[in-house]
Amino acid sequence: MVKEKENSKFPPLVDGKSRYDLSSGKYLRVWQGPQHPGITGNMSLELTICGDEIIDCKTHVGYLHRGFEKLMERRKYIQCFPVVCRICVPEPDFNEYLFAACTEELAGIQIPEQAEWIRTLNLEMARLTSFLMWIGGQAGSFGMGTIGQWTVTLRDYMLDLFEELTGGRIYHMYMLPGGVRADFPPGWINKLLDTLKTVEKTLDDVELAMMHNAVFKMRAKGLGIITPDMVDKYGITGPNARAAGVKRDIRKDSPYLVYDKLDFDVVTGTKSDAYGRCEVRIREMYQSIDLIRQIVEKMPKEGPFFTKLPNVLHWRIPAGHTYKRAECTRGEYGFYVQSDGSDKPRRTYVRGPSYTHAVALMEHLAIRTNIADTAGLMVSLHTYPPEIER
Amino acid sequence: MTEFNELSRQFQVSDLVEQRADLHFITASKEHAVAVVSALKERYGYTHLVFFTVVDHLEKNEFHLTYMLHNYEKHHDMGVVVKIARENVQMESIHHLWPAAATYQQEMREMYGVEFPGSPGLYENFALEGWEDIPPMRRDFDTKEYSDKTYYPRPGRESHDPREYMKENLYPSEAETW
Amino acid sequence: MSLKDIIAPFSVWKRALEKPYTNRKPIETRPGADRYRGFHQNAIDQCIGCGTCEEICQNNAIDLVPLEGKTSSHGDSGLRPKIDYGRCCWCALCVDICPTGSLGMSNEYIWITTDPEDFRFIPGGETKPWDDRAEGYRRAEGYDLLEAERVEMPMLSFEESQKSFIEMVQGYSKEQAMEEADRCVACGICIATCPAHMDVPAYIEAIRNDDMGEGLKIVYNANPLPASCGRVCSHACEYVCAMKHKGEAISIRWLKRYIIDQIYLGDYKEILKSADESNGKKIAVIGSGPGGLSAAYYLRLLGYEITVFDANEKAGGMLRYGIPEYRLPYEQVEKDVEYIRQLGVTINQDLKIGVDRDFKTLYDEYDAIFFSTGLKDPYGLEIAGEDLPGVQSGLDILDEVTKGKTPDIGKSVVVVGGGNVAMDAARTSRRYGAEVTILYRRREVDMPADEEEIHESQGEGCKLVTQAIPLRVEKGDSTRLKLFFGMAEMVDQGEGQRPKPVLIEGSEEVIECDTVITAIGQEADYSFIPEEIGKNLVFNRGMVQINEFRQTGDSKIFAGGDIANRKRDAISAIADGHSAAKGIDIYLTNFKDK
């Protein structure tokens, strides 16, 4: 929290940035990372501190750079499909969906209804799974490792379901242009519903143990406040914005797949600090569970799940460009794909929500926070570096 | 589209393309691009900078800067494409409109060599500390060549083309194909 | 802060009594899910080494390597995929696209060895514990990356087709051709099997690129009679097509035809390479069938002066005189021939060597001779009554029709034989309104005729009687003739031998008919070769013996086509002509002058 006092030990802020002289000896520059600072992936924070309080923060990425966007320039459309999911570990499905959706739109392909339902189900499962991993980081960064143990276990149960459905635990490689690769295995739906019950039960415990924890409340409340006027300035999306009372959810605003056939309300909060964001996310987890149940109930029992593609070895897509977005756990995930009429995409641009959250926003929010809270702050923004450096 | 008609009276914009009902692309001249983007933000409610990036059209010797703006009221996207020559490429910065744009511009400077004078931290490393080659996202940067030069192939790997292999084995004579 | 906030976290303690999530040591191996994408399996005998897996692998993890015990053969490259698990990303696209369906993935994901080289192996070729595992990733029903069925060819209906000599196969439209060309996986397995080794994937790619000029160039590299071949080729390529393992082979023949049909003859010379400047050497080509024309074309390109001698009124040999117009219209033969003529090849018609011109004179006048005179003398049935009026050979009927005469066949016809000539004669007779019965001594599966010819002849109303052996022909009562035949049973001749039809004693049936058409094969006539030259040539069971360059025992004489080639089809004759051209070129540049 920014506390301006007379004779403050902090240097003056000019345009939101501290003015300080490092050689004065009053300040110290330390690095946090690039080990995972919480469960956020490898990135590092270059912190200038005064005592244990941060007066300047500079983020550094590049520890995970694999050049996905460049790799795709050399690959045929179908060959990009195994690449995209690797852009984000906790919820690869959004990459798969968005790349497929862009390709389908450019190629003028309509996928079967069943595929749309299965994709929606998959995306909601991915959201839930990603949130479960996030709780682990959030709780862990405030010293509540036990909760992380619970939710990471639950995440594994979810991964079991993914494994049975798609054949892979982490990188599912399931939604490809044209639809999905397979229908549900026998008995899988029941297993999914059982797992949801277990998750729900544990979530209740998490609420008790975390959201009603005096220590957590003391540390998280007031940490890294995002005000509604910052939202557009920094391109903030997802729960980070919703916690500030900004009612925006792509699933509702620009419904994709079958979200217009599902019944849900946009979750909003009143104050976007670390605690408020936690609250929103936990409510969104209950929402995801509810959505999955709705999908299971409403979706057609059978039907084709894949549209015939032209021979993928020679598949050329008409020149054009498009942008598709979806609401992932962290906010707006988007793919911009440009085709020049050849068999390989000219440009694939991946818009990950962490791009703005973890860099510009983090640098802004970190100032005048306590060094011990940086990990918690970072996790509360729910960022994943691989989508920053695609 | 009203926005486009109004904008085109004031600025050099062209080529309105409706990709979807909720996604339009327009092309703006380099000189007017920032003014167009600014107008879209201030006057037409396109307050959200979704992303800002470059597409390299090496064959045409052009960079296509692409601003993607979103209007939350209408749930509509507007892509503003600016075509600029690839040499000594410079563009006006938009960090005054969105502080987050500085990150995009920093990355574009590093990955494509597009300069945005005045953009904060423009010359700081983004993802490529110690990179000395040409900006790697440019299409004339050959990743395969770079990787062959920098790394070594795993020894012992050899593949055969079925048609060549069958020729060697089944009809190697000069009489058969010449 | 409320009291609840202090107390609530202690609720964690209740979990102390719960069963832990974690597994105890030693950790039990947890099997992968049923569809888990683990280590690869490959049904090694089902795999044909087409390399489509290597093609789709985005990580360059697959190499095609020779495997001990596997050799290259028609339809099998003899190579097998070797996977580098240091690169594999387990996406299973290779499994999805595999045309034979031999590749799969087991659900095994645990395998520990100390040597990193072990993680590079040939699935199915090197024994691994998961080879027989039933669980694992397979391509799901309802999801497919390749199209198994070919684009249907527009054809005249049988009702229509049997009424006239209009070409039955209508040809692909551009959309249809592109769609069909799109099915090709471009593996190139077919190239080895095509007698002329045409670069099939390359001309199919030209269709995909809608670049007909490029397609024509590729086709002419190995086949100077494509308008004809695109219609009547025996398409051995299609029998080995990788896609045939999945469903239907690519329509290679129709696609070739599509390319040729798109280009006017007048535009050929701008696209194709022109002949080299004349080198002053002269070659005589005897016979203007596919073999002769092919040799003439390639030799002409090399700068030789070519004179073709042909006994018929028009060039084309069996393409013109042996194949009815509904299968191969004459103007298509003319298109092929005319281009070769335009290149500067002289074709002398109605000139029979041995009658109108002496073989010895040619031998002395020309630098080399290529002959490809074909099989012209039909075999007789060797039964009583064969010389009655109304008994005719199939070739004669086809020849007459080509010359514009109406054959005297009456109202009912019996065709004896099971080859293409028999089918052609039968279907031609149908077109003159006759009731047609085909008698064949073996089973339908043994028939040497093309599958589609058998199918279409029956579709057009020809009645097929198999395992029937003609016994004798007599004069008929109400009809011109009566054919007596007996039924045969197939007697097994042991391993590797085809079963032999043996007459069932006492079985005898009769058909009344106006005409009996014999089409049980032809033989060559070498009487035009004088003894002094003929003695240098080696003959074996009616065939001239040649080396790989189609050179006969006399180094100046080359031969090809049906007289020298057991395959007895147009494309083999074309290949002979092509090889002979190379042989003649080598002979004349390296040996003749010394």
mmCIF file of C-alpha atoms in Angstrom, chain C residues 38-260:
data_model
loop_
_atom_site.group_PDB
_atom_site.id
_atom_site.type_symbol
_atom_site.label_atom_id
_atom_site.label_comp_id
_atom_site.label_asym_id
_atom_site.label_seq_id
_atom_site.Cartn_x
_atom_site.Cartn_y
_atom_site.Cartn_z
ATOM 1 C CA GLY C 38 2.710 -43.812 -24.922
ATOM 2 C CA PHE C 39 5.449 -45.603 -26.833
ATOM 3 C CA HIS C 40 4.649 -46.461 -30.434
ATOM 4 C CA GLN C 41 3.610 -49.806 -31.812
ATOM 5 C CA ASN C 42 3.858 -50.672 -35.482
ATOM 6 C CA ALA C 43 2.364 -53.727 -37.163
ATOM 7 C CA ILE C 44 5.513 -54.243 -39.143
ATOM 8 C CA ASP C 45 4.038 -56.450 -41.851
ATOM 9 C CA GLN C 46 1.098 -54.172 -42.363
ATOM 10 C CA CYS C 47 3.355 -51.129 -42.681
ATOM 11 C CA ILE C 48 4.487 -50.366 -46.228
ATOM 12 C CA GLY C 49 7.095 -47.755 -45.379
ATOM 13 C CA CYS C 50 5.300 -44.974 -47.225
ATOM 14 C CA GLY C 51 6.779 -42.319 -44.955
ATOM 15 C CA THR C 52 3.593 -40.360 -44.381
ATOM 16 C CA CYS C 53 4.353 -40.476 -40.658
ATOM 17 C CA GLU C 54 7.718 -38.868 -41.309
ATOM 18 C CA GLU C 55 6.043 -36.260 -43.468
ATOM 19 C CA ILE C 56 3.543 -35.147 -40.845
ATOM 20 C CA CYS C 57 5.903 -35.275 -37.857
ATOM 21 C CA GLN C 58 6.375 -31.666 -36.863
ATOM 22 C CA ASN C 59 9.388 -32.464 -34.712
ATOM 23 C CA ASN C 60 11.367 -34.347 -37.301
ATOM 24 C CA ALA C 61 11.424 -37.299 -34.900
ATOM 25 C CA ILE C 62 10.838 -40.020 -37.482
ATOM 26 C CA ASP C 63 13.386 -41.478 -39.886
ATOM 27 C CA LEU C 64 12.667 -44.139 -42.465
ATOM 28 C CA VAL C 65 15.283 -46.820 -42.255
ATOM 29 C CA PRO C 66 15.854 -50.262 -43.753
ATOM 30 C CA LEU C 67 14.884 -53.121 -41.477
ATOM 31 C CA GLU C 68 16.460 -56.511 -41.596
ATOM 32 C CA GLY C 69 14.111 -59.007 -43.196
ATOM 33 C CA LYS C 70 12.271 -56.354 -45.153
ATOM 34 C CA THR C 71 13.157 -55.755 -48.754
ATOM 35 C CA SER C 72 11.800 -53.318 -51.278
ATOM 36 C CA SER C 73 9.027 -54.814 -53.334
ATOM 37 C CA HIS C 74 6.073 -53.492 -55.259
ATOM 38 C CA GLY C 75 3.893 -51.648 -52.821
ATOM 39 C CA ASP C 76 6.409 -51.761 -49.990
ATOM 40 C CA SER C 77 9.445 -49.538 -49.831
ATOM 41 C CA GLY C 78 11.098 -51.940 -47.395
ATOM 42 C CA LEU C 79 11.720 -49.031 -45.050
ATOM 43 C CA ARG C 80 10.206 -48.701 -41.607
ATOM 44 C CA PRO C 81 9.809 -45.710 -39.290
ATOM 45 C CA LYS C 82 12.422 -45.277 -36.581
ATOM 46 C CA ILE C 83 11.437 -42.884 -33.844
ATOM 47 C CA ASP C 84 13.762 -40.632 -31.910
ATOM 48 C CA TYR C 85 12.075 -40.239 -28.541
ATOM 49 C CA GLY C 86 14.364 -37.350 -27.780
ATOM 50 C CA ARG C 87 12.288 -35.404 -30.274
ATOM 51 C CA CYS C 88 8.881 -37.083 -30.207
ATOM 52 C CA CYS C 89 6.212 -34.840 -28.668
ATOM 53 C CA TRP C 90 3.646 -37.652 -28.422
ATOM 54 C CA CYS C 91 1.095 -35.824 -30.478
ATOM 55 C CA ALA C 92 0.125 -39.001 -32.370
ATOM 56 C CA LEU C 93 -0.445 -37.245 -35.687
ATOM 57 C CA CYS C 94 1.621 -40.055 -37.212
ATOM 58 C CA VAL C 95 -0.913 -42.531 -35.890
ATOM 59 C CA ASP C 96 -3.819 -40.474 -37.172
ATOM 60 C CA ILE C 97 -2.495 -40.158 -40.679
ATOM 61 C CA CYS C 98 -0.976 -43.627 -41.207
ATOM 62 C CA PRO C 99 -2.660 -44.830 -44.430
ATOM 63 C CA THR C 100 -2.246 -48.500 -43.610
ATOM 64 C CA GLY C 101 -3.324 -48.110 -40.005
ATOM 65 C CA SER C 102 -0.241 -50.009 -38.879
ATOM 66 C CA LEU C 103 0.975 -47.341 -36.462
ATOM 67 C CA GLY C 104 -0.474 -47.040 -33.019
ATOM 68 C CA MET C 105 0.590 -46.025 -29.566
ATOM 69 C CA SER C 106 0.588 -48.249 -26.511
ATOM 70 C CA ASN C 107 -0.338 -46.864 -23.118
ATOM 71 C CA GLU C 108 3.149 -47.640 -21.796
ATOM 72 C CA TYR C 109 5.005 -44.605 -20.571
ATOM 73 C CA ILE C 110 7.523 -46.118 -18.185
ATOM 74 C CA TRP C 111 10.699 -47.483 -19.644
ATOM 75 C CA ILE C 112 14.036 -47.077 -18.035
ATOM 76 C CA THR C 113 17.359 -47.756 -19.658
ATOM 77 C CA THR C 114 20.755 -46.247 -19.060
ATOM 78 C CA ASP C 115 21.721 -45.805 -22.690
ATOM 79 C CA PRO C 116 20.125 -42.797 -24.357
ATOM 80 C CA GLU C 117 20.574 -44.495 -27.725
ATOM 81 C CA ASP C 118 17.919 -47.011 -26.651
ATOM 82 C CA PHE C 119 15.352 -44.281 -26.987
ATOM 83 C CA ARG C 120 15.705 -44.396 -30.727
ATOM 84 C CA PHE C 121 14.211 -47.535 -32.160
ATOM 85 C CA ILE C 122 12.005 -49.029 -34.840
ATOM 86 C CA PRO C 123 8.620 -49.754 -33.257
ATOM 87 C CA GLY C 124 7.570 -53.277 -34.132
ATOM 88 C CA GLY C 125 10.965 -53.947 -35.652
ATOM 89 C CA GLU C 126 12.767 -54.165 -32.340
ATOM 90 C CA THR C 127 10.929 -56.151 -29.704
ATOM 91 C CA LYS C 128 9.619 -54.086 -26.825
ATOM 92 C CA PRO C 129 7.461 -55.135 -23.879
ATOM 93 C CA TRP C 130 4.500 -53.081 -25.064
ATOM 94 C CA ASP C 131 4.397 -54.447 -28.592
ATOM 95 C CA ASP C 132 1.263 -56.514 -28.021
ATOM 96 C CA ARG C 133 -0.461 -54.140 -25.636
ATOM 97 C CA ALA C 134 -4.111 -53.727 -26.577
ATOM 98 C CA GLU C 135 -4.523 -50.449 -24.668
ATOM 99 C CA GLY C 136 -3.169 -47.261 -26.082
ATOM 100 C CA TYR C 137 -3.941 -44.511 -28.523
ATOM 101 C CA ARG C 138 -5.665 -45.454 -31.755
ATOM 102 C CA ARG C 139 -7.340 -43.177 -34.251
ATOM 103 C CA ALA C 140 -10.956 -42.918 -33.168
ATOM 104 C CA GLU C 141 -13.834 -43.918 -35.361
ATOM 105 C CA GLY C 142 -15.355 -40.737 -36.740
ATOM 106 C CA TYR C 143 -12.079 -38.855 -36.968
ATOM 107 C CA ASP C 144 -9.851 -39.116 -39.972
ATOM 108 C CA LEU C 145 -7.221 -36.956 -41.595
ATOM 109 C CA LEU C 146 -7.327 -38.680 -44.977
ATOM 110 C CA GLU C 147 -10.161 -39.359 -47.394
ATOM 111 C CA ALA C 148 -10.521 -43.070 -48.072
ATOM 112 C CA GLU C 149 -12.925 -42.839 -50.960
ATOM 113 C CA ARG C 150 -12.103 -41.580 -54.392
ATOM 114 C CA VAL C 151 -14.019 -38.868 -56.179
ATOM 115 C CA GLU C 152 -16.571 -40.647 -58.268
ATOM 116 C CA MET C 153 -15.901 -40.511 -61.999
ATOM 117 C CA PRO C 154 -18.829 -39.330 -64.064
ATOM 118 C CA MET C 155 -19.665 -42.205 -66.420
ATOM 119 C CA LEU C 156 -22.311 -42.934 -68.971
ATOM 120 C CA SER C 157 -24.899 -45.259 -67.530
ATOM 121 C CA PHE C 158 -24.876 -48.794 -68.847
ATOM 122 C CA GLU C 159 -28.173 -48.147 -70.625
ATOM 123 C CA GLU C 160 -26.540 -45.268 -72.455
ATOM 124 C CA SER C 161 -23.132 -46.750 -72.979
ATOM 125 C CA GLN C 162 -24.200 -49.924 -74.746
ATOM 126 C CA LYS C 163 -26.034 -47.937 -77.379
ATOM 127 C CA SER C 164 -23.095 -46.091 -78.863
ATOM 128 C CA PHE C 165 -19.352 -45.749 -79.101
ATOM 129 C CA ILE C 166 -19.322 -42.519 -77.119
ATOM 130 C CA GLU C 167 -16.530 -42.516 -74.539
ATOM 131 C CA MET C 168 -17.934 -44.017 -71.403
ATOM 132 C CA VAL C 169 -15.668 -42.325 -68.878
ATOM 133 C CA GLN C 170 -16.519 -38.645 -68.964
ATOM 134 C CA GLY C 171 -13.435 -37.264 -67.226
ATOM 135 C CA TYR C 172 -13.041 -35.167 -64.088
ATOM 136 C CA SER C 173 -14.002 -31.537 -63.868
ATOM 137 C CA LYS C 174 -11.423 -29.186 -62.359
ATOM 138 C CA GLU C 175 -13.031 -29.351 -58.924
ATOM 139 C CA GLN C 176 -13.217 -33.126 -59.026
ATOM 140 C CA ALA C 177 -9.626 -33.468 -60.206
ATOM 141 C CA MET C 178 -8.356 -31.151 -57.512
ATOM 142 C CA GLU C 179 -10.318 -32.953 -54.857
ATOM 143 C CA GLU C 180 -8.995 -36.288 -56.025
ATOM 144 C CA ALA C 181 -5.434 -34.954 -56.292
ATOM 145 C CA ASP C 182 -5.781 -33.679 -52.751
ATOM 146 C CA ARG C 183 -6.174 -37.240 -51.446
ATOM 147 C CA CYS C 184 -2.644 -38.206 -52.500
ATOM 148 C CA VAL C 185 -0.113 -38.441 -49.679
ATOM 149 C CA ALA C 186 2.737 -38.113 -52.189
ATOM 150 C CA CYS C 187 4.666 -41.065 -50.828
ATOM 151 C CA GLY C 188 5.912 -42.147 -54.262
ATOM 152 C CA ILE C 189 5.471 -45.886 -53.683
ATOM 153 C CA CYS C 190 3.722 -46.087 -57.063
ATOM 154 C CA ILE C 191 6.737 -44.866 -59.052
ATOM 155 C CA ALA C 192 8.607 -48.147 -58.762
ATOM 156 C CA THR C 193 5.604 -50.128 -59.945
ATOM 157 C CA CYS C 194 4.781 -47.998 -62.978
ATOM 158 C CA PRO C 195 6.666 -49.701 -65.830
ATOM 159 C CA ALA C 196 7.618 -46.255 -67.133
ATOM 160 C CA HIS C 197 8.399 -45.004 -63.591
ATOM 161 C CA MET C 198 6.382 -41.881 -64.100
ATOM 162 C CA ASP C 199 6.728 -39.305 -61.345
ATOM 163 C CA VAL C 200 3.122 -39.669 -60.249
ATOM 164 C CA PRO C 201 3.213 -37.557 -57.065
ATOM 165 C CA ALA C 202 4.782 -34.700 -59.001
ATOM 166 C CA TYR C 203 2.077 -34.510 -61.649
ATOM 167 C CA ILE C 204 -0.613 -34.915 -59.034
ATOM 168 C CA GLU C 205 0.950 -31.988 -57.224
ATOM 169 C CA ALA C 206 0.810 -30.024 -60.461
ATOM 170 C CA ILE C 207 -2.949 -30.625 -60.479
ATOM 171 C CA ARG C 208 -3.206 -29.382 -56.910
ATOM 172 C CA ASN C 209 -1.301 -26.278 -57.992
ATOM 173 C CA ASP C 210 -3.523 -26.034 -61.050
ATOM 174 C CA ASP C 211 -0.376 -25.885 -63.175
ATOM 175 C CA MET C 212 -1.241 -27.999 -66.200
ATOM 176 C CA GLY C 213 1.878 -27.019 -68.136
ATOM 177 C CA GLU C 214 4.079 -28.347 -65.375
ATOM 178 C CA GLY C 215 1.948 -31.479 -65.232
ATOM 179 C CA LEU C 216 2.307 -32.054 -68.959
ATOM 180 C CA LYS C 217 6.089 -31.685 -68.735
ATOM 181 C CA ILE C 218 6.323 -34.214 -65.934
ATOM 182 C CA VAL C 219 4.107 -36.664 -67.788
ATOM 183 C CA TYR C 220 6.060 -36.385 -71.032
ATOM 184 C CA ASN C 221 9.324 -37.026 -69.189
ATOM 185 C CA ALA C 222 8.403 -40.672 -69.058
ATOM 186 C CA ASN C 223 5.375 -41.119 -71.289
ATOM 187 C CA PRO C 224 4.838 -39.606 -74.735
ATOM 188 C CA LEU C 225 1.383 -41.175 -75.200
ATOM 189 C CA PRO C 226 -0.470 -39.797 -72.188
ATOM 190 C CA ALA C 227 -3.800 -39.039 -73.841
ATOM 191 C CA SER C 228 -4.104 -42.753 -74.587
ATOM 192 C CA CYS C 229 -2.499 -43.955 -71.374
ATOM 193 C CA GLY C 230 -4.687 -41.644 -69.342
ATOM 194 C CA ARG C 231 -7.593 -43.721 -70.586
ATOM 195 C CA VAL C 232 -6.506 -47.290 -71.060
ATOM 196 C CA CYS C 233 -3.402 -47.738 -68.949
ATOM 197 C CA SER C 234 -3.433 -50.929 -66.921
ATOM 198 C CA HIS C 235 -2.613 -48.688 -63.912
ATOM 199 C CA ALA C 236 -0.401 -51.022 -61.928
ATOM 200 C CA CYS C 237 0.338 -47.934 -59.834
ATOM 201 C CA GLU C 238 -3.172 -47.937 -58.409
ATOM 202 C CA TYR C 239 -2.785 -51.478 -57.091
ATOM 203 C CA VAL C 240 0.134 -50.426 -54.871
ATOM 204 C CA CYS C 241 -1.174 -47.000 -53.854
ATOM 205 C CA ALA C 242 -0.761 -46.365 -50.132
ATOM 206 C CA MET C 243 -4.316 -45.086 -50.005
ATOM 207 C CA LYS C 244 -5.591 -48.429 -51.255
ATOM 208 C CA HIS C 245 -4.749 -49.766 -47.803
ATOM 209 C CA LYS C 246 -7.159 -47.280 -46.363
ATOM 210 C CA GLY C 247 -9.875 -47.552 -48.976
ATOM 211 C CA GLU C 248 -9.647 -46.708 -52.633
ATOM 212 C CA ALA C 249 -6.442 -45.930 -54.468
ATOM 213 C CA ILE C 250 -5.916 -42.481 -55.921
ATOM 214 C CA SER C 251 -7.360 -42.322 -59.448
ATOM 215 C CA ILE C 252 -3.895 -41.898 -60.878
ATOM 216 C CA ARG C 253 -4.897 -42.772 -64.411
ATOM 217 C CA TRP C 254 -7.858 -40.411 -64.550
ATOM 218 C CA LEU C 255 -5.760 -37.615 -63.095
ATOM 219 C CA LYS C 256 -3.179 -38.051 -65.823
ATOM 220 C CA ARG C 257 -5.970 -37.920 -68.352
ATOM 221 C CA TYR C 258 -7.276 -34.764 -66.703
ATOM 222 C CA ILE C 259 -3.965 -32.963 -67.284
ATOM 223 C CA ILE C 260 -3.841 -33.945 -70.939
#
